[in-house]
Coordinates of C-alpha atoms in Angstrom, one line a residue:
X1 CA 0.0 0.0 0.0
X2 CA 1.7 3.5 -1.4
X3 CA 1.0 6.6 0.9
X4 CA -0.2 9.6 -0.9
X5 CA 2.4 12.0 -1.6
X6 CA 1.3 14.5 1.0
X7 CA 1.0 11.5 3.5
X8 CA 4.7 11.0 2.8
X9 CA 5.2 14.8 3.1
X10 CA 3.7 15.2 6.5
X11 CA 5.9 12.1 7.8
X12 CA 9.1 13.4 6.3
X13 CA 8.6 16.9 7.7
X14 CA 7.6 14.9 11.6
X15 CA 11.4 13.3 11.0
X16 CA 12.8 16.4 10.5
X17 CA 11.6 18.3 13.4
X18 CA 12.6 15.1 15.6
X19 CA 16.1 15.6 13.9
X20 CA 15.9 19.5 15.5
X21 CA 15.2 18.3 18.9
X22 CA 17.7 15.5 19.1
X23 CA 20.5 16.6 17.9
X24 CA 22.8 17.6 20.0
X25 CA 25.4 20.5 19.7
X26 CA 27.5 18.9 22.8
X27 CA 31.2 18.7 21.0
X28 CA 32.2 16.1 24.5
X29 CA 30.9 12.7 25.5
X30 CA 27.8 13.4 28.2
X31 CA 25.6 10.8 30.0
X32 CA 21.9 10.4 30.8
X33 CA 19.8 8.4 32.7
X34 CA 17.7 5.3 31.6
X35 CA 15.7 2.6 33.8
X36 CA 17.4 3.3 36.6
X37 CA 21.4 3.7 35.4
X38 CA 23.9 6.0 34.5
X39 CA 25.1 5.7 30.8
X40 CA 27.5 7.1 28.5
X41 CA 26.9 9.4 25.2
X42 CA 29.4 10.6 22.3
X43 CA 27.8 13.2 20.5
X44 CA 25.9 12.3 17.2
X45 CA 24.3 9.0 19.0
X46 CA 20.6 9.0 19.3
X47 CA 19.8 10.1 23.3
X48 CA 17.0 8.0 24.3
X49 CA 15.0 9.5 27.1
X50 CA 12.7 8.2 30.0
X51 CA 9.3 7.8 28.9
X52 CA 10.1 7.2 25.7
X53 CA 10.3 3.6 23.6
X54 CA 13.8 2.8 24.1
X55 CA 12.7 2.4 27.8
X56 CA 9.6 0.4 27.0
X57 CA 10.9 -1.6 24.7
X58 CA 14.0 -2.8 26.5
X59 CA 11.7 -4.1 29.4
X60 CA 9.2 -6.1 26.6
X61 CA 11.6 -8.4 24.5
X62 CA 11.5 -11.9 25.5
X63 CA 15.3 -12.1 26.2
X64 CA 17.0 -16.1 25.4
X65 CA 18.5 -16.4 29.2
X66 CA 21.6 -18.2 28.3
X67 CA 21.2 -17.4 24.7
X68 CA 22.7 -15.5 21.6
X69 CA 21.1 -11.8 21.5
X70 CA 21.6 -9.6 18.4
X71 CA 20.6 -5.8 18.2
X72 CA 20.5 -4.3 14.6
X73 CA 20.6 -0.2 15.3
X74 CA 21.9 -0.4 19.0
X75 CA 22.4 3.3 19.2
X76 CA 24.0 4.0 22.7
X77 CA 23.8 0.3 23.4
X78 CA 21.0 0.3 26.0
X79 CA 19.2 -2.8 24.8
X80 CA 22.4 -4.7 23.9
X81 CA 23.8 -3.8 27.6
X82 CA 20.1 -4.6 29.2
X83 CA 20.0 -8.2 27.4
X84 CA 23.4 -9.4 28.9
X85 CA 22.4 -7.9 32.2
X86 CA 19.5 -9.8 31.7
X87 CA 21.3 -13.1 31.5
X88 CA 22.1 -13.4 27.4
X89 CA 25.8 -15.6 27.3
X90 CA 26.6 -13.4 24.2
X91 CA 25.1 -9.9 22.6
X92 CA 26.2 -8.4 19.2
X93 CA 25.3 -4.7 18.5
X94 CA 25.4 -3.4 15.6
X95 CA 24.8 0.4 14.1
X96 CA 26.1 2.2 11.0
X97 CA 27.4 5.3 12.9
X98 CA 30.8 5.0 14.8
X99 CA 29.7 7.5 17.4
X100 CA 26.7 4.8 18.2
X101 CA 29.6 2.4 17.9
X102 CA 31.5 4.0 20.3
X103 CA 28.6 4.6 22.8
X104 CA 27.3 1.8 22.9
X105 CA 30.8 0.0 24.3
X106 CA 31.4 2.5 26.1
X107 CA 28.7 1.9 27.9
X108 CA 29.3 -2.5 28.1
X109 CA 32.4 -1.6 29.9
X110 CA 30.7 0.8 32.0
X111 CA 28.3 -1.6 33.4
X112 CA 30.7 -4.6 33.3
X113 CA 29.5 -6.7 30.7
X114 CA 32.3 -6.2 27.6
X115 CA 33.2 -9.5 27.6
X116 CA 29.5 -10.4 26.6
X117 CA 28.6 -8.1 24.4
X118 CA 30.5 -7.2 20.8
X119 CA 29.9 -3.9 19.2
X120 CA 30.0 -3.7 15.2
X121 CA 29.8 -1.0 12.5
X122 CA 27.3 -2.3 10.3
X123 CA 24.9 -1.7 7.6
X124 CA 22.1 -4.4 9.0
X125 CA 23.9 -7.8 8.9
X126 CA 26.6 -6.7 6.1
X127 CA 29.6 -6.5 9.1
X128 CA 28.3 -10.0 10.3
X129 CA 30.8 -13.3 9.9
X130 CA 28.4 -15.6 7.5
X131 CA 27.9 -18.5 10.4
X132 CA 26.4 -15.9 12.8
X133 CA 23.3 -17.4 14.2
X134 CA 21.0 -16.2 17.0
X135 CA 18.6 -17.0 19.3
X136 CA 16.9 -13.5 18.9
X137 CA 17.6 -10.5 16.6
X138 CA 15.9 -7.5 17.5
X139 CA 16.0 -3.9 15.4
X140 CA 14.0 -0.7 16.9
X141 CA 14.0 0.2 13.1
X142 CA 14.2 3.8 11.4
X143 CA 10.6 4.9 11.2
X144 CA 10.7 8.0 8.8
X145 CA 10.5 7.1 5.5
X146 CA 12.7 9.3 3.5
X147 CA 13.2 9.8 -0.1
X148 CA 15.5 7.3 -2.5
X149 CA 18.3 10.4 -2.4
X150 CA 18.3 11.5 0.6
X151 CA 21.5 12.6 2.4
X152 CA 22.1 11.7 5.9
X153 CA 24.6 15.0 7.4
X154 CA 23.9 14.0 10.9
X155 CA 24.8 11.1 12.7
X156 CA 21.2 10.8 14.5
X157 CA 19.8 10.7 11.0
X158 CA 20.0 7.4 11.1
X159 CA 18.3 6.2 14.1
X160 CA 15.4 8.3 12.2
X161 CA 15.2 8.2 8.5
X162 CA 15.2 4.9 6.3
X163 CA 16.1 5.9 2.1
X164 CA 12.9 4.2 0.6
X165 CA 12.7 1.8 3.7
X166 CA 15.2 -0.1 2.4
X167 CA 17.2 -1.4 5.5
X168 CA 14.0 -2.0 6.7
X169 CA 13.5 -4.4 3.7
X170 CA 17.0 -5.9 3.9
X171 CA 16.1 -6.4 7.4
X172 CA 12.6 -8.4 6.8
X173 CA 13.9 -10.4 3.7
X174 CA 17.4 -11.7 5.6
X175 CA 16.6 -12.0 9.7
X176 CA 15.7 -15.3 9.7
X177 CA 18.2 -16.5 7.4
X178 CA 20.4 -15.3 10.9
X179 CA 18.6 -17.2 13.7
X180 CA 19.3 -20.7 15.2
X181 CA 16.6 -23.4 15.4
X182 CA 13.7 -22.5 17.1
X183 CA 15.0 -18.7 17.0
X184 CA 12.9 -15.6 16.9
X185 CA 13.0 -12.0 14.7
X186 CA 11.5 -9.5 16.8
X187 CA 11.3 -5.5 15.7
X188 CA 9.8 -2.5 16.5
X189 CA 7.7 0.4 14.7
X190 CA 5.9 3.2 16.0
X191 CA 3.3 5.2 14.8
X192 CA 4.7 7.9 13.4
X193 CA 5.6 5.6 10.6
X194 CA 3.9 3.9 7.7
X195 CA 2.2 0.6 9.2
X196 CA 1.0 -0.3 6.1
X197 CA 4.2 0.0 3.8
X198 CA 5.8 -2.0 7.1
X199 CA 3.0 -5.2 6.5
X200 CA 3.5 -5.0 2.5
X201 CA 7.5 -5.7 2.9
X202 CA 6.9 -8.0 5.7
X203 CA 4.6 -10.0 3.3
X204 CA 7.3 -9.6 0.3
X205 CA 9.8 -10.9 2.5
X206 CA 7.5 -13.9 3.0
X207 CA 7.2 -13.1 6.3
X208 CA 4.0 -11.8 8.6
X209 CA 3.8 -9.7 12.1
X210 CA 2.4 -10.8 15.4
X211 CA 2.4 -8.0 18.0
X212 CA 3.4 -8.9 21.2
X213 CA 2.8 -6.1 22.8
X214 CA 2.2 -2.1 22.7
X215 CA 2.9 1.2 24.4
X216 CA 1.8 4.7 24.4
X217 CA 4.6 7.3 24.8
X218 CA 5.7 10.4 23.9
X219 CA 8.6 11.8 22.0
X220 CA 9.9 15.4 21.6
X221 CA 6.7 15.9 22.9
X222 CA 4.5 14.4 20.7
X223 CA 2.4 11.3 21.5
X224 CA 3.4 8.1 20.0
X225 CA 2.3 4.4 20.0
X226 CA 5.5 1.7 20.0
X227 CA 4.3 -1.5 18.5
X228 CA 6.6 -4.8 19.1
X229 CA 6.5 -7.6 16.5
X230 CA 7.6 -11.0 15.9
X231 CA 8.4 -11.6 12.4
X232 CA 7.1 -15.0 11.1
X233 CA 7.4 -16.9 8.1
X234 CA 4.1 -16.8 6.5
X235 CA 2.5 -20.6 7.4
X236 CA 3.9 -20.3 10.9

């Protein structure tokens, strides 16, 4: 399903205003506060804040205690850190900025859990080794859809924009091609996005979307639904 050109407008113009309030004109690392710990920030990384979906989010997914956790888009590495706290044996998190790079280990050595969790600059799985399997893979993905040439100038234009949703395609088409038996492909999409463009390259992919829960937030001070989702094979 296509959204109307002034649809796609209004969305665009929403991500670029969120891009405003984000950013950050800090030039030194900084920290903030997030479900009850300190962690660190390198300027350019996404900030998430309480109240907002980071914090929801990290509390819903159905961690694999013991397991093999993978985090496409970690951003300052909350989730990432948060699943090896939560028991995970071994967490990848990936992002395609090195400031989110940097972040997020800084802030697996900040709370003691570096020699679980490997950080990677990666475009989705491209940075992967090819026999990387998980027991979950989880993205918060970019919501914005933005156009086919867009230029990202800021770091935190990632964590909002998507060119054409295409990671978020890559994504769909390739997760399960990364789990281990009995392994689930979680992700996450909110409302300022286009749910029905998200269900058209889920069923592309083959693939269909089971929430497993949902949230009401806010962000930059506009209210906001986070949706969670298990990513099936279509049959399943």
């Amino acid at each position: 399903m296509e959204q109307t050109s002034e649809k796609f407008e209004e969305r665009y113009d929403l991500g670029r205003r969120l891009v405003e309030q984000l950013g950050t004109a800090e030039t030194d690392p900084t920290t903030f506060e997030l479900l009850g710990l300190e962690w660190d920030l390198i300027p350019g990384t996404y900030e998430p804040r309480q109240g907002t979906g980071t914090e929801w989010y990290t509390g819903a997914i159905p961690y694999p205690e013991g397991g093999r956790f993978l985090e496409i888009g970690c951003g300052a590495g909350v989730t990432a850190v948060w699943a090896a706290l939560r028991g995970c044996a071994q967490v990848t998190a990936t992002d395609i900025t090195d400031t989110a790079v940097d972040s997020a280990a800084r802030n697996a050595e900040r709370h003691g859990v570096a020699d679980r969790v490997r950080v990677l600059r990666s475009d989705v799985f491209d940075a992967l080794d090819p026999e990387d399997r998980f027991d979950t893979v989880f993205w918060n993905c970019s919501v914005f859809e933005a156009p086919k040439d867009f230029e990202f100038t800021q770091d935190v234009e990632w964590a909002i924009f998507d060119r054409g949703y295409s990671a978020l395609g890559r994504y769909l088409a390739q997760v399960h091609d990364r789990l281990l038996p009995g392994g689930r492909a979680l992700v996450t999409f909110n409302s300022f996005g286009d749910a029905g463009r998200i269900a058209q390259l889920a069923a592309e992919a083959g693939s269909s979307l089971t929430m497993l829960g949902s949230a009401d937030r806010q962000l930059a001070g506009v209210d906001v639904t986070y949706k969670l989702f298990e990513i099936r094979p279509l049959g399943r």
